Short mmCIF file of N, CA and C in Angstrom, two decimals:
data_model
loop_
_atom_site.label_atom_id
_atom_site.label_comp_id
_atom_site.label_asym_id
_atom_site.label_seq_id
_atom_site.Cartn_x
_atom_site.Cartn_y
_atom_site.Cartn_z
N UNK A 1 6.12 -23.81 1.56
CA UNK A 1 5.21 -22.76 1.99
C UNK A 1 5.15 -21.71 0.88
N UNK A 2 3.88 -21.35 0.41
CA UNK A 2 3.81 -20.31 -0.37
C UNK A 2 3.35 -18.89 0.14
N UNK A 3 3.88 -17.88 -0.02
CA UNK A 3 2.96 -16.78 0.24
C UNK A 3 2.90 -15.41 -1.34
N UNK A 4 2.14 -15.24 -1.01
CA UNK A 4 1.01 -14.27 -1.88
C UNK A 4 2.22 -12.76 -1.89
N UNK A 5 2.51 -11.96 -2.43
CA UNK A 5 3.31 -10.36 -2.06
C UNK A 5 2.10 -9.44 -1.66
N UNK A 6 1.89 -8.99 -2.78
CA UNK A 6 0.95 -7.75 -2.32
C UNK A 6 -0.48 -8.17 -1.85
N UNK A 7 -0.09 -7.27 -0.82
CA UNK A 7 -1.46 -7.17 0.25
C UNK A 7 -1.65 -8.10 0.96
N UNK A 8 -0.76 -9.20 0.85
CA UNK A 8 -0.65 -10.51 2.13
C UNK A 8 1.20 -10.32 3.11
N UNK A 9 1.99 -9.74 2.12
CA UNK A 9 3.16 -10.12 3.25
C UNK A 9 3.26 -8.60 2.89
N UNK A 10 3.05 -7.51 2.18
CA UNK A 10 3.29 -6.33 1.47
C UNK A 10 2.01 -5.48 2.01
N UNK A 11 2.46 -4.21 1.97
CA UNK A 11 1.28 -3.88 2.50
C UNK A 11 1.09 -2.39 1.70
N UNK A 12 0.44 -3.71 0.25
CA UNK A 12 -0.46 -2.45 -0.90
C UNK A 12 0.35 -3.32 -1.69
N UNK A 13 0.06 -2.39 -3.11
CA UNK A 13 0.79 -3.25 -4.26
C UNK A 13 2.36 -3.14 -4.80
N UNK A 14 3.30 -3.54 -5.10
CA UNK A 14 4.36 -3.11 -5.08
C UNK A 14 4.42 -2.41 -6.19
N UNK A 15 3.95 -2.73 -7.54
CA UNK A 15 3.97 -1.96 -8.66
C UNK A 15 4.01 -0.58 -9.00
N UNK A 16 2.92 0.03 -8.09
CA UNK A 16 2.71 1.30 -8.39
C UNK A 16 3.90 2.40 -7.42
N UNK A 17 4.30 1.83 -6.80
CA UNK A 17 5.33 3.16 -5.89
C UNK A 17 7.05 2.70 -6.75
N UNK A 18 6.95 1.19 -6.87
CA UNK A 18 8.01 1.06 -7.61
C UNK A 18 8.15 1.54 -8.95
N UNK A 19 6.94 1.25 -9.69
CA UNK A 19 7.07 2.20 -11.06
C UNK A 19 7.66 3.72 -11.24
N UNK A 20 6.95 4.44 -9.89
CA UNK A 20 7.72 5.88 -9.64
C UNK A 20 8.89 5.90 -9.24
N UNK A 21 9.95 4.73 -8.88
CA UNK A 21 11.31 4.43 -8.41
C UNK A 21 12.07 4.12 -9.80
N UNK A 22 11.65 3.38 -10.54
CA UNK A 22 11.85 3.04 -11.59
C UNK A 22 12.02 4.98 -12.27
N UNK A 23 10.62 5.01 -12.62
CA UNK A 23 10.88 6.55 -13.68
C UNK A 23 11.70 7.12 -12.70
N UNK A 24 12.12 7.60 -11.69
CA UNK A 24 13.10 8.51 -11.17
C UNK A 24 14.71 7.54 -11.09
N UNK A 25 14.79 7.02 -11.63
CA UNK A 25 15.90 5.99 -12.12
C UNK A 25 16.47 5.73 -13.10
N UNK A 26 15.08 6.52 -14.16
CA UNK A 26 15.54 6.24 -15.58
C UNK A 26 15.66 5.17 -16.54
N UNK A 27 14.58 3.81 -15.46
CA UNK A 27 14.35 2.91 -16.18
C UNK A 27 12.61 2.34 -17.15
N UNK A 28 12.21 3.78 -17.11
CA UNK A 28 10.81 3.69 -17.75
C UNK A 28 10.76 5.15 -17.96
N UNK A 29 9.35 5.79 -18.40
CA UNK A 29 8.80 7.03 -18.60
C UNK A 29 7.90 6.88 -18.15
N UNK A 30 7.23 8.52 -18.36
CA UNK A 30 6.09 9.13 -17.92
C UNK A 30 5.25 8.70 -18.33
N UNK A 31 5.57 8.32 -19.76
CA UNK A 31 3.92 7.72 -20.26
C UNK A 31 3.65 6.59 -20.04
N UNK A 32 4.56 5.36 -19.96
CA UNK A 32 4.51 3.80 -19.22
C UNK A 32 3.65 4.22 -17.60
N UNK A 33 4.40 4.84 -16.80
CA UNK A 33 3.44 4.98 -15.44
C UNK A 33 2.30 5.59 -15.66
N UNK A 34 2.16 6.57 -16.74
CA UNK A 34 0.45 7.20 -16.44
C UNK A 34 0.23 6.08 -17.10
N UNK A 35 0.15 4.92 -17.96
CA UNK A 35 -0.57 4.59 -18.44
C UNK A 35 -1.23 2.95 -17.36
N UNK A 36 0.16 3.09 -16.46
CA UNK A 36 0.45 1.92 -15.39
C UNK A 36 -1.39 2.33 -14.42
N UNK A 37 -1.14 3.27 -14.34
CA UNK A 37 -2.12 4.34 -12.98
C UNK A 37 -3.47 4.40 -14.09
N UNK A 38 -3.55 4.56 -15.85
CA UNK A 38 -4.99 4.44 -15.78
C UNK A 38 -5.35 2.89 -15.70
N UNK A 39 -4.64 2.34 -16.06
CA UNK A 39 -5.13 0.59 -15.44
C UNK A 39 -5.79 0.98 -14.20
N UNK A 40 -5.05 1.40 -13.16
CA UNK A 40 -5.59 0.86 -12.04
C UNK A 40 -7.01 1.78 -11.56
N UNK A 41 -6.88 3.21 -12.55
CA UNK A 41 -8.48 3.64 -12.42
C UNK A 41 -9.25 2.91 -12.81
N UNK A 42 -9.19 2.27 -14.38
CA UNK A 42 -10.05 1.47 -14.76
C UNK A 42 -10.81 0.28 -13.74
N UNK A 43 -10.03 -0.42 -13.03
CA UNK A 43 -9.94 -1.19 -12.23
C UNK A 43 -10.99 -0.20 -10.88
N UNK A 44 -10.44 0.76 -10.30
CA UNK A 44 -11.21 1.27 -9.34
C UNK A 44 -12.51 1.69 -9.31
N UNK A 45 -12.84 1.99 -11.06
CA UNK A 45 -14.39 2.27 -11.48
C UNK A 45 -14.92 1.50 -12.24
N UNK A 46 -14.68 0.42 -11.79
CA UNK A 46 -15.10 -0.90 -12.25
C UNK A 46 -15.82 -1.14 -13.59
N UNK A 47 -14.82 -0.65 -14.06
CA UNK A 47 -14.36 -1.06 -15.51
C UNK A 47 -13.59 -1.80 -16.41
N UNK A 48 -12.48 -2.60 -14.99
CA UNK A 48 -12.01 -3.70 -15.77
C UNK A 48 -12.30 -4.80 -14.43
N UNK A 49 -12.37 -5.72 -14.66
CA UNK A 49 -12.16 -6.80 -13.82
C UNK A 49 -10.65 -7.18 -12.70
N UNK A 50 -11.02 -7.38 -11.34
CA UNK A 50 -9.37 -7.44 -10.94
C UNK A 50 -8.23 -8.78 -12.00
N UNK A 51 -8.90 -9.75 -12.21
CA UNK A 51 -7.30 -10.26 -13.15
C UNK A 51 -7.22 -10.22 -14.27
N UNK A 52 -8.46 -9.00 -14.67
CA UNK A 52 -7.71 -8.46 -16.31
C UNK A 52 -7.11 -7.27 -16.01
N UNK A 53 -7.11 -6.25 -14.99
CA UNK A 53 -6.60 -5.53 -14.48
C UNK A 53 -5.04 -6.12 -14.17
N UNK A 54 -4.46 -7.13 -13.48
CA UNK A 54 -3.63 -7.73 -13.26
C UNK A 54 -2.47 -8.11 -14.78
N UNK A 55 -3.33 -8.93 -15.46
CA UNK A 55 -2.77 -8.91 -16.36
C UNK A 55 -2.66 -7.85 -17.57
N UNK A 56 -3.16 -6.52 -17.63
CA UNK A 56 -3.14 -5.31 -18.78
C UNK A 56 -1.68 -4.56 -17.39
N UNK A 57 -1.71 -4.51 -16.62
CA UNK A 57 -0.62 -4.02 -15.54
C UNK A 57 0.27 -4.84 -15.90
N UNK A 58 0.47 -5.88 -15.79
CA UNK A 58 2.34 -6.61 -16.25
C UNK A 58 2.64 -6.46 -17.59
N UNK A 59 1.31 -6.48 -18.57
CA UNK A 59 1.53 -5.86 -20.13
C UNK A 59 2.12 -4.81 -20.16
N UNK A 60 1.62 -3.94 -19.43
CA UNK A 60 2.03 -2.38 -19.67
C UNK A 60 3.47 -1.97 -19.04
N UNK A 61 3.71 -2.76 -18.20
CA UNK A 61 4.89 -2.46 -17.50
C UNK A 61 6.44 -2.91 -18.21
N UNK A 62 6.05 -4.58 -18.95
CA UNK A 62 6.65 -5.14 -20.28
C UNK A 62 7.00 -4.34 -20.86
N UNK A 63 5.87 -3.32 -21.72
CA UNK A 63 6.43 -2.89 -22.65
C UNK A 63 7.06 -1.36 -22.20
N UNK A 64 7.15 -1.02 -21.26
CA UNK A 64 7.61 -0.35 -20.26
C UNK A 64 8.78 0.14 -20.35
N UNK A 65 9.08 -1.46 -19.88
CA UNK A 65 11.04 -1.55 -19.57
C UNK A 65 11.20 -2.14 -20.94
N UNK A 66 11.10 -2.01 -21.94
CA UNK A 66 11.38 -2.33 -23.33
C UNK A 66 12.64 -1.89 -23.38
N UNK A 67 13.81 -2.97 -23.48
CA UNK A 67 15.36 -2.24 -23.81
C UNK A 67 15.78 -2.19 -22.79
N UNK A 68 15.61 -2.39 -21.48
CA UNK A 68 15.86 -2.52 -20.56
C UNK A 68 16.98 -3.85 -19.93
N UNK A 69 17.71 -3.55 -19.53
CA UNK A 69 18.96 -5.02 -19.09
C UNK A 69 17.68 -5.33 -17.88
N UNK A 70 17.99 -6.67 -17.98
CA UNK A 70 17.25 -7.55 -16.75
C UNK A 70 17.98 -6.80 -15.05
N UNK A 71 19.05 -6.99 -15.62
CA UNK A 71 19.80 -7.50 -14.33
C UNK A 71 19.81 -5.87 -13.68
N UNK A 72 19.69 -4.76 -14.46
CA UNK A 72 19.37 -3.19 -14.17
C UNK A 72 18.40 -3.50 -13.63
N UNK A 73 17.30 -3.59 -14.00
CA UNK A 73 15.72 -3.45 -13.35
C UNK A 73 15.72 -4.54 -11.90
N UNK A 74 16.09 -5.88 -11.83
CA UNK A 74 16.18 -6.32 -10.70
C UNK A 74 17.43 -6.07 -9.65
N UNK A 75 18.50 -5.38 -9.76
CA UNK A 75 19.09 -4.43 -9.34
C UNK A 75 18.38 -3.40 -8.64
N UNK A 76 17.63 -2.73 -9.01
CA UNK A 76 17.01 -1.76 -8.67
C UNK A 76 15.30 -1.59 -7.92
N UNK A 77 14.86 -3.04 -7.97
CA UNK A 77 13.89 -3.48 -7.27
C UNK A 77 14.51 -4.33 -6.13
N UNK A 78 15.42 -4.87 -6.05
CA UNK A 78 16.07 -5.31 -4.85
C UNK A 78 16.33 -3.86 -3.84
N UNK A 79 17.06 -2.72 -4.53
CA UNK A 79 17.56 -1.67 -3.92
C UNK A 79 15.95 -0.76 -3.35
N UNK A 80 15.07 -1.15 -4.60
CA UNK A 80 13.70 -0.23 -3.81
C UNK A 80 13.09 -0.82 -2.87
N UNK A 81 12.78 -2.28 -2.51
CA UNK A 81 12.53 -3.49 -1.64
C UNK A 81 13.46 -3.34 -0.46
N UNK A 82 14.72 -3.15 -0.49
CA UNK A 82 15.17 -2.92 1.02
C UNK A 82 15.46 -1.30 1.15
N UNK A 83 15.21 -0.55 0.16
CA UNK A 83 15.29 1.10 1.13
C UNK A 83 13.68 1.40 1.07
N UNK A 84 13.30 2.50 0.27
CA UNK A 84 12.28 3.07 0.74
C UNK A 84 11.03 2.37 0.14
N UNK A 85 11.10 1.30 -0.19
CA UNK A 85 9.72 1.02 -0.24
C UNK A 85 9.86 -0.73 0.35
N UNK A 86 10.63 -0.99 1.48
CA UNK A 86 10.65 -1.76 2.02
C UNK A 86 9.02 -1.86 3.37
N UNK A 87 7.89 -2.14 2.91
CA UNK A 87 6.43 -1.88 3.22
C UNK A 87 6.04 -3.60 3.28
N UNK A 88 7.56 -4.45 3.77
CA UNK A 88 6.47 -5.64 4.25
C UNK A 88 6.14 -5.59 5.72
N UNK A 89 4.81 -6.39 5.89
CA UNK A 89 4.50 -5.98 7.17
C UNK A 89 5.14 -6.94 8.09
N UNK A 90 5.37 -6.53 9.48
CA UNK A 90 6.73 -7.00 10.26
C UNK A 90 6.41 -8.25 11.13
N UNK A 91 5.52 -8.91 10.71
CA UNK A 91 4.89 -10.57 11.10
C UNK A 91 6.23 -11.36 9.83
N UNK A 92 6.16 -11.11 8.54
CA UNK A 92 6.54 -11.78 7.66
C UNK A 92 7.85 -11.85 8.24
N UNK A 93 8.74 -11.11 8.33
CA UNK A 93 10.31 -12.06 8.37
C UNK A 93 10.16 -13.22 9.89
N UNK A 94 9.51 -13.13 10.88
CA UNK A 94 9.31 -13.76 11.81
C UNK A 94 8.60 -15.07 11.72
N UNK A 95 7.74 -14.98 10.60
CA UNK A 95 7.13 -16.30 10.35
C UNK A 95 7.87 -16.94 9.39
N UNK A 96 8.79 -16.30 8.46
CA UNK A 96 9.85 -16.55 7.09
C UNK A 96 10.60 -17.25 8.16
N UNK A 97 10.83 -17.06 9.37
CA UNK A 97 12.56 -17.65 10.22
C UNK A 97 11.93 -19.20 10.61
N UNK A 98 10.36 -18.43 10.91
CA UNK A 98 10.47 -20.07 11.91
C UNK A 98 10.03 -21.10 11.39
N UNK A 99 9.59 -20.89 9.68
CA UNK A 99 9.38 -21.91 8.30
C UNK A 99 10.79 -22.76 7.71
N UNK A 100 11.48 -22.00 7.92
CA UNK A 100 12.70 -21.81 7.48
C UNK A 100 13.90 -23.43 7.41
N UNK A 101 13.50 -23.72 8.92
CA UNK A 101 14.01 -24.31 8.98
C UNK A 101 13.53 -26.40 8.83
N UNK A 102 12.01 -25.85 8.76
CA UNK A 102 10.97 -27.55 8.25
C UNK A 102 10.48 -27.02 6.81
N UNK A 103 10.70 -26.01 5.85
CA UNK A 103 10.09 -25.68 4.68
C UNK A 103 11.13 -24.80 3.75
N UNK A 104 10.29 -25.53 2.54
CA UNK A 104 10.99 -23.99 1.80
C UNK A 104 10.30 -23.49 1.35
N UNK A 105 10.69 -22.36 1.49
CA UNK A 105 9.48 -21.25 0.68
C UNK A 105 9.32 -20.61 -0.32
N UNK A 106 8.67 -20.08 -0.75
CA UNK A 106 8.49 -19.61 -2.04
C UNK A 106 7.22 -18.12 -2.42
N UNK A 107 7.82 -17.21 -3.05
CA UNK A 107 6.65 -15.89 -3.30
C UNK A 107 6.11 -16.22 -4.69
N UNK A 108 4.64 -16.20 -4.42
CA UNK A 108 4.25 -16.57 -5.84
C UNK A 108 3.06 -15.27 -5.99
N UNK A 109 3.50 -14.48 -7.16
CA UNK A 109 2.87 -13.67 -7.49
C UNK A 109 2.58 -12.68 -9.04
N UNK A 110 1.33 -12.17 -8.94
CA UNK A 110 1.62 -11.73 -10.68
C UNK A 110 2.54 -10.79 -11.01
N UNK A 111 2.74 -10.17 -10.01
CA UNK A 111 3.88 -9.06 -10.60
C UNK A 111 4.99 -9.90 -10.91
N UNK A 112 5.81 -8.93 -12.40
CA UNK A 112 6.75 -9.92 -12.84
C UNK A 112 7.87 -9.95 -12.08
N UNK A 113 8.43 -11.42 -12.92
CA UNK A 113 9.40 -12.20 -12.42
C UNK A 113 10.84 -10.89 -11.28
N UNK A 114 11.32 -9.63 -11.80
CA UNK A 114 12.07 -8.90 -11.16
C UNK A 114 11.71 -8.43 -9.69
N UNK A 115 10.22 -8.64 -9.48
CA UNK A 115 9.49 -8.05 -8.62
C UNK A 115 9.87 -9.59 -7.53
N UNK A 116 9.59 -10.55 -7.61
CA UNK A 116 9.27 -11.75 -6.68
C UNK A 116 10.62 -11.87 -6.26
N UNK A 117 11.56 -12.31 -7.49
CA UNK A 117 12.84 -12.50 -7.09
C UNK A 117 13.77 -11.41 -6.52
N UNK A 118 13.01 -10.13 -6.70
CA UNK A 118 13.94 -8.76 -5.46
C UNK A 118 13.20 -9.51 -4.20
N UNK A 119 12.23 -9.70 -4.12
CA UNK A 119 11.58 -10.29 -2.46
C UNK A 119 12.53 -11.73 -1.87
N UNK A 120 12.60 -12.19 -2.62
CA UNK A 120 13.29 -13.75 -2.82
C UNK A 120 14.25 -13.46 -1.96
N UNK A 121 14.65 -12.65 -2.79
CA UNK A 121 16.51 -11.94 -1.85
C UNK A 121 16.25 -11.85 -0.53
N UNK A 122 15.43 -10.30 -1.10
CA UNK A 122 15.04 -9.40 0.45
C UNK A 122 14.65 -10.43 2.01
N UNK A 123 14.50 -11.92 1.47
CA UNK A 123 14.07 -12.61 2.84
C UNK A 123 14.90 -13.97 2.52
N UNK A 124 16.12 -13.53 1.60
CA UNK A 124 16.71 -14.97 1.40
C UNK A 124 16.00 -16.21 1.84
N UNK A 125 14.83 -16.40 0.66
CA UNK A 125 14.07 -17.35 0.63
C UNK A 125 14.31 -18.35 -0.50
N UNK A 126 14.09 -19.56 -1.08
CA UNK A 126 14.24 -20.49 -1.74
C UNK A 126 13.51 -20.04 -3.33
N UNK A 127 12.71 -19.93 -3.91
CA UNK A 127 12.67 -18.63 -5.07
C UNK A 127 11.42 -18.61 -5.03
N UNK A 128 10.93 -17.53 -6.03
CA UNK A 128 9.41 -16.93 -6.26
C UNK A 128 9.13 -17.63 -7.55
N UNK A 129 7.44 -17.32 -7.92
CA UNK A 129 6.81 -17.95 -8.88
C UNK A 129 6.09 -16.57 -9.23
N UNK A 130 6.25 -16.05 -10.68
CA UNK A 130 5.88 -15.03 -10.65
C UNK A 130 5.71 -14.85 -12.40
N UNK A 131 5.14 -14.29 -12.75
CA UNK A 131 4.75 -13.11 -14.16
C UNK A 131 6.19 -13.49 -14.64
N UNK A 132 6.91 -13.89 -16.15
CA UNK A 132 7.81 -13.73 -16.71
C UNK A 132 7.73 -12.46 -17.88
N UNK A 133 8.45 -11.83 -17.72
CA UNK A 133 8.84 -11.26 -19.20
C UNK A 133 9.71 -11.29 -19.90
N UNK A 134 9.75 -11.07 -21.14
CA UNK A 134 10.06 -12.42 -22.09
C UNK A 134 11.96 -11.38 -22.06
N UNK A 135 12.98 -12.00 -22.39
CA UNK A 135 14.31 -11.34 -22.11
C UNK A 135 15.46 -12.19 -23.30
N UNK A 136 15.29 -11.08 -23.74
CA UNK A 136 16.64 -11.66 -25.64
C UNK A 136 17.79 -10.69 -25.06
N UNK A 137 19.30 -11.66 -24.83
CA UNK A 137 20.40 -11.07 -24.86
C UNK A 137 20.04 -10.37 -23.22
N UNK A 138 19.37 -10.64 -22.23
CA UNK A 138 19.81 -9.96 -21.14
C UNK A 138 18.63 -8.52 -21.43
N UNK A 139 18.39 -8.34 -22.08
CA UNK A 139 17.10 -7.24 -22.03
C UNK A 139 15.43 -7.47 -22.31
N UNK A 140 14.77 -6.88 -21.74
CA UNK A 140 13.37 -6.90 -21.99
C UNK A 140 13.19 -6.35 -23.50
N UNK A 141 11.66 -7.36 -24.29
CA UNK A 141 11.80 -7.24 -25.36
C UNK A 141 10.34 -6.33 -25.49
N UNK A 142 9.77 -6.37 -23.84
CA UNK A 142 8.51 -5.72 -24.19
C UNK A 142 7.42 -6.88 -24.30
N UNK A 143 7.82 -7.85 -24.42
CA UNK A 143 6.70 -9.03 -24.45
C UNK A 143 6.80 -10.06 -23.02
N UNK A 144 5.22 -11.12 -22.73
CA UNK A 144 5.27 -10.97 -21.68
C UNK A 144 5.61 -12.85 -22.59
N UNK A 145 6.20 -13.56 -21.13
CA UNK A 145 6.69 -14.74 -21.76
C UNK A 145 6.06 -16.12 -20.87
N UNK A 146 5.26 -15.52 -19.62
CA UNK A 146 4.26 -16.13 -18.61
C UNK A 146 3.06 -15.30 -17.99
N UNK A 147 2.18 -15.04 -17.94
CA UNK A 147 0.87 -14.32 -17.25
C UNK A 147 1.02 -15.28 -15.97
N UNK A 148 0.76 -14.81 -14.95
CA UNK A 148 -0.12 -15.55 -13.49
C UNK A 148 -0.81 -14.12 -12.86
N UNK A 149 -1.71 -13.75 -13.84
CA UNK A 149 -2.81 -12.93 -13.26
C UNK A 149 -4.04 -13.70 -12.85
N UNK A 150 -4.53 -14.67 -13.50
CA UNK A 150 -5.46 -15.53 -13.39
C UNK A 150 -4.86 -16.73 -12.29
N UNK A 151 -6.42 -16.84 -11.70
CA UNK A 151 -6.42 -18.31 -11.31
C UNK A 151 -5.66 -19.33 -11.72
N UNK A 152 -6.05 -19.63 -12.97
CA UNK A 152 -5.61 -21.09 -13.23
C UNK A 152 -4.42 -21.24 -13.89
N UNK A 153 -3.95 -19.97 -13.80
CA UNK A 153 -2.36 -19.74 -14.53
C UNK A 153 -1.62 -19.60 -13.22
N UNK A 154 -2.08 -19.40 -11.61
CA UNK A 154 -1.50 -19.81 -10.92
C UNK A 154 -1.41 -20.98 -10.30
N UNK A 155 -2.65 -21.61 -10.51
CA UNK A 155 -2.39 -23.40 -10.67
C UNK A 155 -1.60 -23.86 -11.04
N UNK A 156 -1.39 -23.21 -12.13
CA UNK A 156 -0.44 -24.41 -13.10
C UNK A 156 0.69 -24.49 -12.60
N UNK A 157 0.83 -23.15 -12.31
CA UNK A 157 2.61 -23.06 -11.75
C UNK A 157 2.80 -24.37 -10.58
N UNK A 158 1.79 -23.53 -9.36
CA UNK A 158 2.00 -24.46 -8.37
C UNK A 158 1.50 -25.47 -8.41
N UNK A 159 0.99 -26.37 -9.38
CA UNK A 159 0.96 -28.27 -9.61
C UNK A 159 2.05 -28.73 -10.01
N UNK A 160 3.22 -27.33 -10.38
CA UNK A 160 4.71 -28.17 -11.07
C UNK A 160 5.18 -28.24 -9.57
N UNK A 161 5.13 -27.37 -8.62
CA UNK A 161 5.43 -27.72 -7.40
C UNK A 161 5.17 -29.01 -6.58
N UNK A 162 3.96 -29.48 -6.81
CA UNK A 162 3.36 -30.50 -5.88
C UNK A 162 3.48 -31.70 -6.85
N UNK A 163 4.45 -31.74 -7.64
CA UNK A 163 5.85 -32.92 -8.21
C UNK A 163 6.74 -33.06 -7.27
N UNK A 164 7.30 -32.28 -6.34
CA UNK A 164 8.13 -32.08 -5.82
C UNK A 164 7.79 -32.08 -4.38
N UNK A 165 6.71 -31.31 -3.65
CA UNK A 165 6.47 -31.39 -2.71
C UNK A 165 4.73 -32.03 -2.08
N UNK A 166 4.90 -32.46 -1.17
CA UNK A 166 3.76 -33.16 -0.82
C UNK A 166 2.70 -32.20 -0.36
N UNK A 167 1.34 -32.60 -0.57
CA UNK A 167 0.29 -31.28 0.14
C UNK A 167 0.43 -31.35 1.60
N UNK A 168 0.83 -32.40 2.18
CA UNK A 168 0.45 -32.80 3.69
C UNK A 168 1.84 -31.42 4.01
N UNK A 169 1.64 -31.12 4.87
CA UNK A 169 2.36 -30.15 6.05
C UNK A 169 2.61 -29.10 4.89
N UNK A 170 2.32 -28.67 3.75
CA UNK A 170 2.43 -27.89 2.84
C UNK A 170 1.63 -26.51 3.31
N UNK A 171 1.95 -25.06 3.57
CA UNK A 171 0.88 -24.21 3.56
C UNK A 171 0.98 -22.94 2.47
N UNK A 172 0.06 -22.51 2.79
CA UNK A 172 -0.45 -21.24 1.16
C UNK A 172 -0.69 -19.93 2.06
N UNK A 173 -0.33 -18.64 1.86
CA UNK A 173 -0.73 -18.03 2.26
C UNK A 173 -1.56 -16.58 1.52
N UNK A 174 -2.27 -16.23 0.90
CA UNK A 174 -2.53 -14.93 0.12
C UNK A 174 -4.21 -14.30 1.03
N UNK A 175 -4.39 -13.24 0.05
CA UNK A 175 -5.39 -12.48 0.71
C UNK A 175 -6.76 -13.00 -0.44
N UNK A 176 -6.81 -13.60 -1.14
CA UNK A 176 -7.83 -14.18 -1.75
C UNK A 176 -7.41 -15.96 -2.25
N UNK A 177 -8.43 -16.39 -2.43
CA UNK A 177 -8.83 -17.99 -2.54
C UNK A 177 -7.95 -18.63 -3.93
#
């Protein structure tokens, strides 16, 4: 079973409230988030497209946490995912229990890889498919090392899946096609 994060089991995007968890944490700056937030104007005055919007947002956030330990930043998105920005909506762990036990599941989404796998946890689920950024020695280098902002970069992922699992009793869940 796949499901979608933001705006299908999440309710809004996780990026932008976590980025302000992040800077009050001390794992980014001021100018990484304003620059996180004019993406998403661009995007609101339709000036960028939603999955170039998608993908200039995991760019910017990359080079963000530049220098950053992995295991700090998903540390700390696990800790923002179950305290205050724990905003999944309360169908998901109920439908996560009763999958649980004929499926495994999986979060597949563009936000990067720290973002899916804090959710992963948060519903001790089987793992996420998500945005990589690229990581030398345990830290972010600022570069991105997988995109799944696009369509067909989330294909790809999930056709390595359906090696493994069959389409029949297989389900998908997100807020677009």
């Amino acid at each position: 079973a796949l499901f979608d994060i933001d705006k299908t089991i999440y309710n809004g995007y996780v990026i932008f409230p976590l980025a302000e968890y992040q800077l009050k944490n001390g794992l980014t700056d001021e100018q990484s988030r304003d620059i996180l937030l004019n993406d998403l104007n661009l995007y609101k005055n339709g000036k960028v497209e939603y999955e170039t919007t998608i993908a200039n947002l995991v760019e910017h956030w990359a080079d963000g946490l530049r220098g950053q330990s992995f295991d700090k930043v998903l540390e700390n998105a696990v800790e923002f995912l179950n305290g205050t920005g724990n905003k999944f909506f309360d169908y998901v762990d109920k439908i996560i229990q009763i999958l649980k036990p004929t499926h495994d599941i999986y979060f597949i989404t563009g936000e990067p890889d720290f973002v899916g796998r804090a959710a992963a946890l948060h519903f001790l689920i089987k793992d996420s498919l998500s945005a990589e950024l690229e990581i030398k020695d345990g830290f972010f280098t600022g570069k991105i090392k997988r995109q799944l902002a696009r369509k067909e970069e989330k294909l790809e992922v999930i056709s390595t899946l359906l090696k493994d699992y069959p389409r029949e009793n297989s389900l998908a869940f997100g807020d677009s096609e």
